[in-house]
Every structure is written in structure tokens, then in C-alpha cells.
Coordinates of C-alpha atoms and ligand atoms in Angstrom, one line a residue:
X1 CA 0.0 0.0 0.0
X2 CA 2.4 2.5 0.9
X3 CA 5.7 2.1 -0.6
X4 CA 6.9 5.0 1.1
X5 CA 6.2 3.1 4.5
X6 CA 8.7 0.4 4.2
X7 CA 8.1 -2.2 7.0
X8 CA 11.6 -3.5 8.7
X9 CA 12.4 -6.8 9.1
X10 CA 11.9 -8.3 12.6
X11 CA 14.3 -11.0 14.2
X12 CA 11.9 -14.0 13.6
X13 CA 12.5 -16.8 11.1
X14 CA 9.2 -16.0 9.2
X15 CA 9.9 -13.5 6.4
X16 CA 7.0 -10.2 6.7
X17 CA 4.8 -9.7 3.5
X18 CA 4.5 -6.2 2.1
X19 CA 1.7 -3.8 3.9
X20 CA -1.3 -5.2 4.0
X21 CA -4.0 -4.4 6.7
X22 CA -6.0 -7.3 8.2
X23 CA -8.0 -5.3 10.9
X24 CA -11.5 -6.3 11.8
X25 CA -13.2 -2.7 10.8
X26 CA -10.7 -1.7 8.1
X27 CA -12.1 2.1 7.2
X28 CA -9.7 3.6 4.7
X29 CA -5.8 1.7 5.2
X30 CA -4.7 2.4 1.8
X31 CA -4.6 5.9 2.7
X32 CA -0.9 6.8 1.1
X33 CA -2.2 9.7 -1.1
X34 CA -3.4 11.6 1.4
X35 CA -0.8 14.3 2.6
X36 CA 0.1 14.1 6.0
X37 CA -2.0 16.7 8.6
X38 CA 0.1 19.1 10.2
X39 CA -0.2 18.8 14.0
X40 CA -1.7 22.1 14.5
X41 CA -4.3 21.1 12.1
X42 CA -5.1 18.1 13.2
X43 CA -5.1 19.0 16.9
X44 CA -7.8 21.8 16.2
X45 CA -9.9 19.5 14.5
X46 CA -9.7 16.7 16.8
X47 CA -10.8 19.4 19.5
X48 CA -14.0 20.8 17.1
X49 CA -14.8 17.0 16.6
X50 CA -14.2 16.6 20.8
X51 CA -15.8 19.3 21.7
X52 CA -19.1 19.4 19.2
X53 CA -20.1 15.3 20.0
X54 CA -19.1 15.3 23.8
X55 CA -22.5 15.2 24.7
X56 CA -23.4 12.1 22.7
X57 CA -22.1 8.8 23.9
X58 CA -18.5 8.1 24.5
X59 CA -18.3 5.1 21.8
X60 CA -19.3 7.8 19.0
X61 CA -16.8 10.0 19.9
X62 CA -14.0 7.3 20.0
X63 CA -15.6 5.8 16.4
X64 CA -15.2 9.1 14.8
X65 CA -12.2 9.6 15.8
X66 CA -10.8 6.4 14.6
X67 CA -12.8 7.3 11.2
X68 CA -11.0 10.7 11.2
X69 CA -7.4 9.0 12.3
X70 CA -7.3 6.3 10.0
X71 CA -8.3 8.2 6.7
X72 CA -4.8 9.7 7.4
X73 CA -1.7 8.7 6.5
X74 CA 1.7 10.4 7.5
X75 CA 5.2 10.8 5.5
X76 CA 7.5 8.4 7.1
X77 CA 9.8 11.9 7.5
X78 CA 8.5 12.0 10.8
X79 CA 9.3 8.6 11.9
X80 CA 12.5 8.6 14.2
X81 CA 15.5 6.3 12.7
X82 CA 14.4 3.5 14.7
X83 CA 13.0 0.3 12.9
X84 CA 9.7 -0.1 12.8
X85 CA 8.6 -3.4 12.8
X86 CA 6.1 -4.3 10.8
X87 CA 2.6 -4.3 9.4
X88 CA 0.0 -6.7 9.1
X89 CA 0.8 -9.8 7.6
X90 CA -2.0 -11.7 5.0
X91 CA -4.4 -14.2 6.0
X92 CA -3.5 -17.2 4.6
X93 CA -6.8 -19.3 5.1
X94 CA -9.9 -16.8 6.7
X95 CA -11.0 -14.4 3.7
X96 CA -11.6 -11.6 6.5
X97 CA -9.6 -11.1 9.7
X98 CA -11.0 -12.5 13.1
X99 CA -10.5 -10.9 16.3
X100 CA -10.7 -13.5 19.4
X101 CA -10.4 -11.1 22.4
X102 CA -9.8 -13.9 25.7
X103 CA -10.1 -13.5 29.4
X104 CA -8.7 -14.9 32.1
X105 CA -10.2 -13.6 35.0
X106 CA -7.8 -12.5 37.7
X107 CA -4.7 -13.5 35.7
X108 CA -2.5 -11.2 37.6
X109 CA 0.6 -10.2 36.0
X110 CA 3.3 -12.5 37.0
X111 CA 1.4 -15.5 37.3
X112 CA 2.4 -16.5 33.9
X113 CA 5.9 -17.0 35.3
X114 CA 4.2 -19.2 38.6
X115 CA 5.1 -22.3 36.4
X116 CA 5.8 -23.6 33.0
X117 CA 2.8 -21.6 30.7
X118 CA 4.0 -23.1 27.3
X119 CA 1.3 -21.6 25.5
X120 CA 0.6 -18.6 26.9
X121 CA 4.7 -18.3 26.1
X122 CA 3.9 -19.0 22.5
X123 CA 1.8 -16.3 22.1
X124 CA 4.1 -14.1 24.0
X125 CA 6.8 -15.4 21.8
X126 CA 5.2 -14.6 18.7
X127 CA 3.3 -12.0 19.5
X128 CA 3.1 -8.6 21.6
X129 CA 3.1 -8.5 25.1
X130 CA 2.7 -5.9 27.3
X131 CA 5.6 -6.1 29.0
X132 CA 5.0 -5.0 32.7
X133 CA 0.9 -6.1 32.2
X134 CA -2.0 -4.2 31.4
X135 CA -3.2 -1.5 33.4
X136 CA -6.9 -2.1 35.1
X137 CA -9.5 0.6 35.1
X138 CA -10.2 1.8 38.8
X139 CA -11.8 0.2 41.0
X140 CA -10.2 -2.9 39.6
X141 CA -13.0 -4.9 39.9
X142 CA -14.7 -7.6 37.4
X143 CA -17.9 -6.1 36.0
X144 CA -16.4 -2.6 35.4
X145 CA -12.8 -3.5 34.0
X146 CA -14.7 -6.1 31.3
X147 CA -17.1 -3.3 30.5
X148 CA -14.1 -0.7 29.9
X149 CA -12.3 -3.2 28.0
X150 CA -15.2 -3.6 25.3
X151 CA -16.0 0.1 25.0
X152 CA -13.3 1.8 25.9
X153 CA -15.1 3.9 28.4
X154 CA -14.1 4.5 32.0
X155 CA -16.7 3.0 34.3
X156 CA -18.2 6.6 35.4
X157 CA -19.2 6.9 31.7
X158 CA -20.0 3.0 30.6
X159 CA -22.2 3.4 34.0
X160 CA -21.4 -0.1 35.0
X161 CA -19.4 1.5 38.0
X162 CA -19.2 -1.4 40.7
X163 CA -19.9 -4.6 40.9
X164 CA -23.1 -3.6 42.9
X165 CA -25.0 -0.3 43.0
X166 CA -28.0 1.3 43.5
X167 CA -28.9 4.0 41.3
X168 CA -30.0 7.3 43.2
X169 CA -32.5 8.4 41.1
X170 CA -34.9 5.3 41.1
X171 CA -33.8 3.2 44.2
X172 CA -33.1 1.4 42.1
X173 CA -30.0 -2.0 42.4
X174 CA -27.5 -2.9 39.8
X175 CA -26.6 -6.7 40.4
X176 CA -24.1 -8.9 37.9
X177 CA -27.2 -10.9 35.9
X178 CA -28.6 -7.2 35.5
X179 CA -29.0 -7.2 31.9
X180 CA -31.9 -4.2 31.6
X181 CA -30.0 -1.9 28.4
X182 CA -30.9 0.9 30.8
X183 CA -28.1 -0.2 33.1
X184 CA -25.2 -0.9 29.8
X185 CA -24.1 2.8 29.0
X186 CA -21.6 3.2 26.0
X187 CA -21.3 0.8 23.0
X188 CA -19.4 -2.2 23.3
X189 CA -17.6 -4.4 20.8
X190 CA -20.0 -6.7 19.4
X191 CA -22.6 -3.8 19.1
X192 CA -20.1 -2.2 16.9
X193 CA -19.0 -5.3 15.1
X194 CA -23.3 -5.8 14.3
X195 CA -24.0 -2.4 13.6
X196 CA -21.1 -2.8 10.3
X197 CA -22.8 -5.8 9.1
X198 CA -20.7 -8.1 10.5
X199 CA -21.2 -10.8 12.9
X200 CA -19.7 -11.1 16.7
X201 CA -20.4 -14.4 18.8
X202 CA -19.4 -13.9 22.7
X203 CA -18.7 -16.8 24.8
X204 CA -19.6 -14.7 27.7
X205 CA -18.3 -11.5 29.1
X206 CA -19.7 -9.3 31.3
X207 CA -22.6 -7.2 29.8
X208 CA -23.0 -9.2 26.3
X209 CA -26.4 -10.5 27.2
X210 CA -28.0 -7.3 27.2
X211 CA -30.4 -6.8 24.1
X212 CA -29.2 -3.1 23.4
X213 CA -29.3 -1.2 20.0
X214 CA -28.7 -3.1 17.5
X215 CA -27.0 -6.5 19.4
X216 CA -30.0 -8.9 20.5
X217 CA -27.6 -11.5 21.4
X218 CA -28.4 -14.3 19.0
X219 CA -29.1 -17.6 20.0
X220 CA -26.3 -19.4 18.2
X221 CA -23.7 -16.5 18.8
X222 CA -24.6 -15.2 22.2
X223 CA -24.1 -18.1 25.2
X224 CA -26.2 -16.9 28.4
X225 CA -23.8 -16.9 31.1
X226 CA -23.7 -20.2 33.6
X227 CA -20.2 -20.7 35.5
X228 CA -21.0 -25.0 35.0
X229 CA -19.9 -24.8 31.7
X230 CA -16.2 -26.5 32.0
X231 CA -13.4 -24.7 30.0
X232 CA -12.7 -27.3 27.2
X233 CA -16.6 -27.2 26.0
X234 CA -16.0 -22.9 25.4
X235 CA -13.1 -23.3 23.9
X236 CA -14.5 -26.4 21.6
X237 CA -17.4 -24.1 20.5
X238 CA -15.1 -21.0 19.4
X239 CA -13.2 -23.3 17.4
X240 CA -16.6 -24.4 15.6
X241 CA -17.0 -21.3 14.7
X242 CA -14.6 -21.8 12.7
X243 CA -16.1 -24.8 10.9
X244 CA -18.5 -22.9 9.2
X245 CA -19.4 -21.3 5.4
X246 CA -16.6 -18.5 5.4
X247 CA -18.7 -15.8 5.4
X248 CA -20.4 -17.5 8.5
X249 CA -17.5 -16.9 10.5
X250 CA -18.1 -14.0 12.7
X251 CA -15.1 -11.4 12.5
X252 CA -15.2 -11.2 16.6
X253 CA -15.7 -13.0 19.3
X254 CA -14.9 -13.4 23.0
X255 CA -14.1 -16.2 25.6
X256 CA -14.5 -15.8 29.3
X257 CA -12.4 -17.9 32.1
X258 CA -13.1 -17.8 35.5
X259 CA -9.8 -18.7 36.5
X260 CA -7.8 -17.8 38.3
X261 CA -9.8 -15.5 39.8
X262 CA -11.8 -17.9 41.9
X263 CA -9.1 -19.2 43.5
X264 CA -7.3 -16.0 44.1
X265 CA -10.4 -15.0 46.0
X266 CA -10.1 -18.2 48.5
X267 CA -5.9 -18.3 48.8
X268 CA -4.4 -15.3 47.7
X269 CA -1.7 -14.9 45.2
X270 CA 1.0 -16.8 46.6
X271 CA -0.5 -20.5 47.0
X272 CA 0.2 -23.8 44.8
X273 CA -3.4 -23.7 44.0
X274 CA -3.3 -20.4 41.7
X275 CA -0.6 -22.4 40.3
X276 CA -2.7 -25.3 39.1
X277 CA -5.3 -22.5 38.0
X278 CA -3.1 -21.0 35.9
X279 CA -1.4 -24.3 34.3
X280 CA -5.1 -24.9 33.1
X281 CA -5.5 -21.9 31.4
X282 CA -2.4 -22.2 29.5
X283 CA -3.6 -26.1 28.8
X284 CA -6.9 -24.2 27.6
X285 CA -4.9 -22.0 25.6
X286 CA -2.8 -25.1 23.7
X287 CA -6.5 -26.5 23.3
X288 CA -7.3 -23.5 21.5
X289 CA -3.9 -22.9 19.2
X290 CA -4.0 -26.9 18.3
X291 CA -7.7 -26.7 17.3
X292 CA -6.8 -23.5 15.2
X293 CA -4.0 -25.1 13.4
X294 CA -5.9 -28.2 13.0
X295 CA -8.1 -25.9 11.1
X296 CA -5.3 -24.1 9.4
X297 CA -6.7 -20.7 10.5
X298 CA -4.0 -20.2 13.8
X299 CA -1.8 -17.7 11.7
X300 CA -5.2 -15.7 10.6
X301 CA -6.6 -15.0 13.8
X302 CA -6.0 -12.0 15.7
X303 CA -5.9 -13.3 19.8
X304 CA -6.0 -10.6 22.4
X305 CA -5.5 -12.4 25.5
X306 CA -6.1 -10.2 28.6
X307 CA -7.3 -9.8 32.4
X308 CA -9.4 -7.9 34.4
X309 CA -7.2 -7.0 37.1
X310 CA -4.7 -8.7 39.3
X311 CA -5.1 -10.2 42.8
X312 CA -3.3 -9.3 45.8
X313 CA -3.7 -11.7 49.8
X314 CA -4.7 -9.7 52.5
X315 CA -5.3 -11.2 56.1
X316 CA -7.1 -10.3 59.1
X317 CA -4.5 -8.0 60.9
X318 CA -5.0 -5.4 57.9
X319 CA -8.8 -4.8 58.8
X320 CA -10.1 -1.2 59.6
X321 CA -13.1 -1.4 61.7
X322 CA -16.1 1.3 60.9
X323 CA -17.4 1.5 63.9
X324 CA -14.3 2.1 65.2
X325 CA -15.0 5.6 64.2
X326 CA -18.0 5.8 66.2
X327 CA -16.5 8.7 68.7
X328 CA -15.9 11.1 65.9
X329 CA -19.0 9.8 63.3
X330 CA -21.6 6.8 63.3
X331 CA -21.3 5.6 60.1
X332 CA -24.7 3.1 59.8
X333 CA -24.1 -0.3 57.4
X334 CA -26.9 0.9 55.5
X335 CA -25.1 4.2 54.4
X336 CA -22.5 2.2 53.1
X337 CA -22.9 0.8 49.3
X338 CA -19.8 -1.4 49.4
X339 CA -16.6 -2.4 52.0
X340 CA -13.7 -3.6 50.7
X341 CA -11.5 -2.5 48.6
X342 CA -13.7 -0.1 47.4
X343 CA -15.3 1.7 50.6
X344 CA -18.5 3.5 48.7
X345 CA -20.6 5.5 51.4
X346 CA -24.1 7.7 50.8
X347 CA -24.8 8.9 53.7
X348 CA -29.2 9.6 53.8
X349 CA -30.1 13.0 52.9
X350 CA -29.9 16.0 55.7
X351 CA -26.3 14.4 56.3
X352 CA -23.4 16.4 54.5
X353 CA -20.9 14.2 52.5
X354 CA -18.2 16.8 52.9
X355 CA -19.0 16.7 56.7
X356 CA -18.8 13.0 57.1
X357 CA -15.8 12.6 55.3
X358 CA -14.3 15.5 56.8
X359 CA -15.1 13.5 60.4
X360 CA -14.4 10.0 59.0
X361 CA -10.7 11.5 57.8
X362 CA -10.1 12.8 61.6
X363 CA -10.4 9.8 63.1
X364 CA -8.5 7.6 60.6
X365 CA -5.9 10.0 61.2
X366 CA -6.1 10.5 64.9
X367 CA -3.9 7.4 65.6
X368 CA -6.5 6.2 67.4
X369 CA -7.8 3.8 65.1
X370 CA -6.6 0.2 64.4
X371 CA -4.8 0.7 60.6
X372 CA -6.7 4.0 60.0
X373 CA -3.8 5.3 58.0
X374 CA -4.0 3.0 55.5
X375 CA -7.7 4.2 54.5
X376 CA -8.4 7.1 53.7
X377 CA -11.7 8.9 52.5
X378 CA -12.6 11.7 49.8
X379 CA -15.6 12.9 48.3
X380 CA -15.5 11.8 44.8
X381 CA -15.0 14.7 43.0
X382 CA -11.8 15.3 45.2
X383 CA -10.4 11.5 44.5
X384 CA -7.4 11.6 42.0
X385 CA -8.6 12.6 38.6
X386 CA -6.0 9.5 37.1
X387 CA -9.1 7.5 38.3
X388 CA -11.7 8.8 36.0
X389 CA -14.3 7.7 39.1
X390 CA -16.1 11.2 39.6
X391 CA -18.4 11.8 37.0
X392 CA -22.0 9.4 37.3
X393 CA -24.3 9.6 40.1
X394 CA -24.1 6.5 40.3
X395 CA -21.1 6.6 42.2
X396 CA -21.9 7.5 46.0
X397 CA -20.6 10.7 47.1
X398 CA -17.6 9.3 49.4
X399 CA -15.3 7.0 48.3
X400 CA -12.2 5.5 50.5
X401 CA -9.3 4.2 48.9
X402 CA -7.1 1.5 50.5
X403 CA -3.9 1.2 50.9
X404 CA -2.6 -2.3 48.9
X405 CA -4.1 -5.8 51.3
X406 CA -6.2 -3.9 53.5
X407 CA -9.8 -3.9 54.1
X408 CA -12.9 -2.7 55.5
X409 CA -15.5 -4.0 57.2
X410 CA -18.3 -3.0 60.0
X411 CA -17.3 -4.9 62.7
X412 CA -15.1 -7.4 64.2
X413 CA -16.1 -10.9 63.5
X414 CA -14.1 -14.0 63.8
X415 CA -14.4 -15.5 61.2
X416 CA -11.0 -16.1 59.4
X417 CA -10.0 -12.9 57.0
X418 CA -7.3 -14.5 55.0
X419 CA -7.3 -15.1 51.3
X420 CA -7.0 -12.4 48.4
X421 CA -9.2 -9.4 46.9
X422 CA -8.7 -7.0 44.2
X423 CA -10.5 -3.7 43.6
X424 CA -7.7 -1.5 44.6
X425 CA -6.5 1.7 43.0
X426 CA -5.3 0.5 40.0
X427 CA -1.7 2.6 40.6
X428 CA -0.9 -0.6 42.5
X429 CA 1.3 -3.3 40.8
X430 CA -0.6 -5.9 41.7
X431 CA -3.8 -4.9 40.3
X432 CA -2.3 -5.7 36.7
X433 CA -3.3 -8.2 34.9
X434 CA -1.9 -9.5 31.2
X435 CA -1.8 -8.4 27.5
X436 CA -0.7 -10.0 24.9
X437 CA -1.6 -9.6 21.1
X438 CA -0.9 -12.5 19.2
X439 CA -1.9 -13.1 14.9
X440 CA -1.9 -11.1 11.6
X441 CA -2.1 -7.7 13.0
X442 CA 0.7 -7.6 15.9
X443 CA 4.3 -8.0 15.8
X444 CA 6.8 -10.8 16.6
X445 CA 8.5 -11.0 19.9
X446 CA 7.6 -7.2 21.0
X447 CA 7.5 -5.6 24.0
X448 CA 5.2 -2.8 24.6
X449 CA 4.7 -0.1 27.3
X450 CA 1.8 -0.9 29.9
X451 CA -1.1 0.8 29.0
X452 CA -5.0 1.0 30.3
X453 CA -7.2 -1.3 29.4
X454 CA -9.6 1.1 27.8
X455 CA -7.6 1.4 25.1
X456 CA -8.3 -1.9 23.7
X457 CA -11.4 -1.0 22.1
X458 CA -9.7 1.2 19.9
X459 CA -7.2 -1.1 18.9
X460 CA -10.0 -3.9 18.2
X461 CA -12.1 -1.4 15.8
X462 CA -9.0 0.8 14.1
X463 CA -7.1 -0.2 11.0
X464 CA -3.6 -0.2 12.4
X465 CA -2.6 2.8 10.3
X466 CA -0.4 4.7 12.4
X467 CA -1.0 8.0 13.0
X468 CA 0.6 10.6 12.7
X469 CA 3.5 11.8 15.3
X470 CA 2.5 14.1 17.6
X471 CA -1.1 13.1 17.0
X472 CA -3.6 13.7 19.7
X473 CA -4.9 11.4 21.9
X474 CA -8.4 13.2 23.1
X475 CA -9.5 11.2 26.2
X476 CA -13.0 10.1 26.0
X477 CA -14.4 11.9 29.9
X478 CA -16.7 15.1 29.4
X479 CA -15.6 16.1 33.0
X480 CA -12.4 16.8 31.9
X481 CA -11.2 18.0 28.3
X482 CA -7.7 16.1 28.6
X483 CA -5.7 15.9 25.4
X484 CA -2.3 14.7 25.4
X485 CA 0.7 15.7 22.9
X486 CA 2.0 12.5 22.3
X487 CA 4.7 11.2 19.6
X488 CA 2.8 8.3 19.0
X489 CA -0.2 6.7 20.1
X490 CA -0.8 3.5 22.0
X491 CA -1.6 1.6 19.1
X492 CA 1.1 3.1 17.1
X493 CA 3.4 1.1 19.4
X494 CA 1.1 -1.9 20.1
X495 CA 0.8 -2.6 16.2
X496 CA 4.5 -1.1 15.3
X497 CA 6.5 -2.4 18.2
X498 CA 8.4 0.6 18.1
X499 CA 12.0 -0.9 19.0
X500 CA 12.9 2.2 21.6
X501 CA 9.6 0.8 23.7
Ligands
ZN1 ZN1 -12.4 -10.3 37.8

């Protein structure tokens, strides 16, 4: 496509074709007569395009600006010296590229080095990792991080902001088998994939049994969620997918592991059982690459393989008691939303937020309380803006953040407190989980910055084109207009591999 573009050879034994874009939504790749935007240029129009749409959904915004970004293409002049490595390579089997996003629930980075993963290595091998993991959306918690990783929304804007809520407005409660549209804010992948005529199939994930625009979750594409289901029998019917008419096969789809999760929940991070869990992933994940190569079609698909959010032990000497606080504020159970690790308080109207936090922050820090320093509360719009966890209503008015193993709970009980959580801010190590981009679109053997998870929606729907340098990144919060100068973009260097990353 672009002879100008000259893709560099990467250290693996397998020789790169020319150019050729295999994306799921391919908009405009062969773009090489288009003059490259100056910066300025493009900056003020990204910012008209921002500004003018922010009131409409978040998922339009980030569409149009893939639309905009990939019918540009830029003069290799302002690529630095350093090799790029590649772009997509050619399906050899499929006549239209697949994307097969995977999760692993829980699979906190590191665990992949717990014991022998050979296939979970091969993708790494061959593929792009993100070398120290991928970055969870705050709180790090299951229902939120799978939503932001389909839409590319934070949680205050998909609305799916806990695990658990209640929405203020209707009394309404938010549960995980809530699948009313009115809950499911933003547009996910699938709905995307439907709305361009194509077909998406989801072996469950968190929100993809909600009938909502134009995805009615179809009976032969859409599996209604039920934990029973053992591992081989998912991965057996993604495969069959594969078995039928060409133009059958739907262009994305998406696998769902409990594991290790379930386990990290009961024993932490550190035991021999996490272990096993893991081992059977990565036996899950040979299942999968043998039945693809069986079926010729391993080379061809494009396998995101992710987590939610990590997992870190935590044990009953790192409690902090709520009524503990008693002498400087009562704080009832039924003010408070949710514990541990995300303390979510709405106090009853006639009580001031401000006030109670104000109060709850005196006595955490009086020294008085058992392991009050390591929690400590804000009113939402005063928590750190890096955690885009401010703007929905549906987020109570005080929030307490916790410091890395600690938790919260009402009172003392004895029961026994060890085992793991995960719902932390997601600045904590821990809390990351795994990336790794393996098939036609990503390069060899590359290593890649860690980067948020809602960032994989755009890679999933844009052509790979890189942008231009110092292209804008225009961050998808109407709260706050944040655009960031970069040289490249995430996906620049997730699909390019830059070599200096
Ligand atoms: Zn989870």
C-alpha cells in the first residue's frame, strides 16, 4: 500500500509480506495519497470533533475519531531512525480477519511465570506483550474492568461503575445478571462489530447478554452466562465457529475464564493452587492454538488475550473497623454501598458528604484507630482525577481508597480474613493483569509499554494505520477535556512495536 512506509524486518524466522492491513473494521488503510496533517491542524480538528459530539455517547466519539485518524496517513519523515517493525501480515486461510479477544479472570501479571505456561509463552513469543501487564480501570473490579475493555469507556461513563449499586434516582440495584440496556451505558464491541454488518459471537463477558441497539444477542452467537460450563466445552465451541461457510464466520468474538480469579479469591496470590489454575489456562490456551491449526486458520486470527485486574492476599490484621469511628462519626451499614477494597458511602439526605468525610478523615488519622492510615476517604470529585471515578451519580458521594491488602468492614467478626481481593487503586502493581496480542495484525517477539485497558477498544475497531507523530490522543471523559501531545499513540506502538519501547 504505501511504498513509502517500508516495513523493517523483525528477528523471527518467518519473512513479513508487504503492507497489508487485516483489521476487523478496516475504514480507509490504503490511505498513502493523502498528505500528511500538520499537527496544528489536526489538533484543532480533533478538538471541534471533541468538543461538538461530547455530549453524545462516549463510543461515538472514539468511532469518529478512529474514522478521522485512519483516513490519514503520514510521510515516514517524521518517523524517528528506529526500525519499525512491521505491518500486518495476510491471512492465509480466513477471507476476513478475526478478532478473538480472551479473558482470564484475575490473571494477575506474574502468574504467567508461577510455572511452566508453554502456550501462553507461544503467544508471547510470537506475539506482543505488554511487558509489565496491562493497566486495570479503577476500581479494579470484574464487572467494570470487562465493560471498559469492550467500550473503551471508563466506568463513570460505561455506568457499569461497581460490581453492585443502586442507582440514586430510582432506588433502584444494579446486580451482575442485570441485563436491563438501561443499566449498559456506551457501545461495546459486538454492538459495533453488528452495527457494520458483520457478525460477533461472545462466549460470555460481562454485559454481552443485554439486548441493546442493534445486538439482541443471538441464539447461536450469544451463550447466556452459567459458571458449570467446563473450559474445554467454550473453547471447543469458538473453534466451531470456525467450521462454518466462510462468510459465517463472525469477525469477533470473545471467551471468558473464570480462573484464576476464583481461586485468588479463597488463597491469595501466593499459593500452589493459583498455580494449578493457571497451568489450566495455559492447557486451555494449547486446546485452542491446536484446534486453530488443526483448522489451518491459527496464523489468521488475531488473539487478544487479557485480564481484568490482578489479585493481591490480604489477612485479618490489615482490617479497619467502621465503627471504630464511632466517637468522631456513626457511620450506619446501610449508608455504606460497598466495604472492601472499594469503601462507597451515601450517607441519607440531611447528612453532608463533605462533613462525614471530613469527620471519617479525623479519626482515621487520629492514631486512634486500628490501621486507619491506610484508608483514607474523599468525596468523589476530590479522589485523584487519574481514576476517572467522579463523573455518574451512580457513584456514592464518598469514596475511601485503601492502601494495597487492607480492608474494610463493619465490625469485628471472627471469622478467618485470609485469602485475596482485588478492587484496589489501580496505581498498585498488583492490580495488573496481562496483555498479549498474538496473529496477523501484531508483531513478533515485541514488548510494549503498559497501557489501560480502555484502550483496547480502539485497537479492536481501528485499521492499524499509524497516525501521525505528535497526533492527539483526546481522552474520552466530558468532566475533563484532557488531550495529550504524544509522539505516538498506544496503538502506534502496540501494532508497530516501536524498538525504543
Ligand atoms: Zn475479575
Amino acid at each position: 500500500m504505501d511504498s513509502a512506509i517500508k516495513p523493517t524486518p523483525i528477528p523471527t524466522e518467518e519473512e513479513d509480506p508487504p503492507n497489508q492491513t487485516t483489521a476487523l473494521l478496516s475504514f480507509n488503510t490504503d490511505s498513502s495519497s493523502t498528505p500528511p496533517s500538520k499537527p496544528t491542524t489536526t489538533t484543532l480538528l480533533l478538538i471541534f470533533l471533541f468538543i461538538t459530539t461530547c455530549v453524545s455517547l462516549f463510543a461515538a466519539i472514539g468511532f469518529a475519531f478512529l474514522f478521522f485518524s485512519s483516513a490519514k496517513s503520514q510521510s515516514p519523515s517524521n518517523q524517528t531512525s528506529e526500525p519499525i517493525a512491521q505491518f500486518a501480515r495476510p491471512l492465509t486461510k480466513l477471507n476476513h480477519p478475526v478478532v478473538l479477544l480472551i479473558s482470564s479472570d484475575g490473571f494477575r501479571f506474574g502468574y504467567q511465570f508461577k510455572t511452566p505456561t508453554p502456550n501462553i509463552g507461544r503467544l508471547i513469543d510470537n506475539g506482543t506483550e505488554a511487558e509489565r501487564g496491562l493497566i486495570p480501570v479503577f476500581p479494579t473490579l470484574t464487572f467494570p474492568n470487562h465493560y471498559s475493555i469492550v467500550t473503551g469507556l471508563y466506568p463513570a461513563h460505561h455506568g457499569i461503575v461497581n460490581n453492585y449499586f443502586v442507582d440514586p434516582h430510582t432506588g433502584e440495584t444494579f446486580y451482575m445478571g442485570s441485563h436491563d440496556p438501561k443499566w449498559w451505558l456506551g457501545e461495546p464491541l459486538w454492538e459495533t462489530v453488528v452495527n457494520h454488518g458483520l457478525k460477533a459471537a461472545t462466549y460470555f463477558w460481562p454485559g454481552s447478554e443485554v439486548n441493546k441497539g442493534s445486538w439482541t444477542c443471538p441464539l447461536n452467537f450469544c451463550r447466556h452466562y452459567n459458571g458449570s460450563v467446563p473450559f474445554e466445552e467454550r473453547v471447543d465451541t469458538v473453534l466451531q465457529y470456525f467450521d462454518l461457510p466462510s462468510s459465517e464466520i463472525p469477525v469477533f468474538m470473545t471467551l471468558y475464564f473464570e480462573d484464576p480469579d476464583q481461586q485468588g479469591h479463597h488463597v491469595g496470590a501466593d499459593d500452589p493452587e493459583i498455580t494449578e489454575a493457571v497451568a489450566r489456562i495455559d492447557r486451555m490456551i494449547g486446546r485452542l492454538i491446536e484446534g486453530l491449526e488443526k483448522r489451518g486458520v491459527f496464523e489468521d486470527v488475531n488473539i487478544i488475550m487479557v485480564g481484568d485486574h490482578g489479585m493481591v492476599g490480604t489477612c485479618d490484621k490489615k482490617l479497619i473497623i467502621l465503627d471504630d469511628l464511632a466517637p468522631w462519626i456513626e457511620i450506619p451499614q446501610n449508608w455504606v454501598y460497598s466495604y472492601s477494597p472499594l469503601l462507597a458511602i451515601r450517607p441519607p439526605p440531611g447528612f453532608s458528604p463533605s462533613d462525614v468525610a471530613m469527620k471519617m478523615n479525623e479519626g482515621l488519622k487520629s492514631g486512634k484507630i486500628e490501621n486507619g492510615k491506610y484508608l483514607k476517604v474523599y468525596l468523589k470529585e476530590e479522589l485523584p482525577s487519574r481514576l476517572h471515578y467522579m463523573a455518574s451519580d451512580r457513584i456514592p458521594p464518598i469514596i475511601g481508597l485503601l492502601e494495597e491488602g487492607f480492608k474494610v468492614e463493619q465490625k469485628r467478626l471472627k471469622k478467618k480474613e485470609c485469602g485475596g481481593a482485588h478492587g484496589y487503586d489501580n496505581a498498585i502493581f498488583s492490580m495488573r493483569s496481562i496483555f498479549i496480542g498474538h496473529g496477523p495484525q501484531f508483531a513478533r517477539g515485541r514488548k510494549v509499554p503498559s497501557f489501560e485497558n480502555v484502550q483496547i477498544y480502539n485497537l479492536v475497531t481501528s485499521s492499524g494505520v499509524p497516525m501521525s507523530k505528535s497526533i492527539v490522543l483526546v481522552e474520552a471523559t466530558c468532566s475533563y477535556l484532557v488531550i495529550y501531545e504524544l509522539e505516538y499513540t498506544m496503538l502506534d506502538i502496540i501494532y508497530r512495536g516501536f524498538a525504543e519501547w
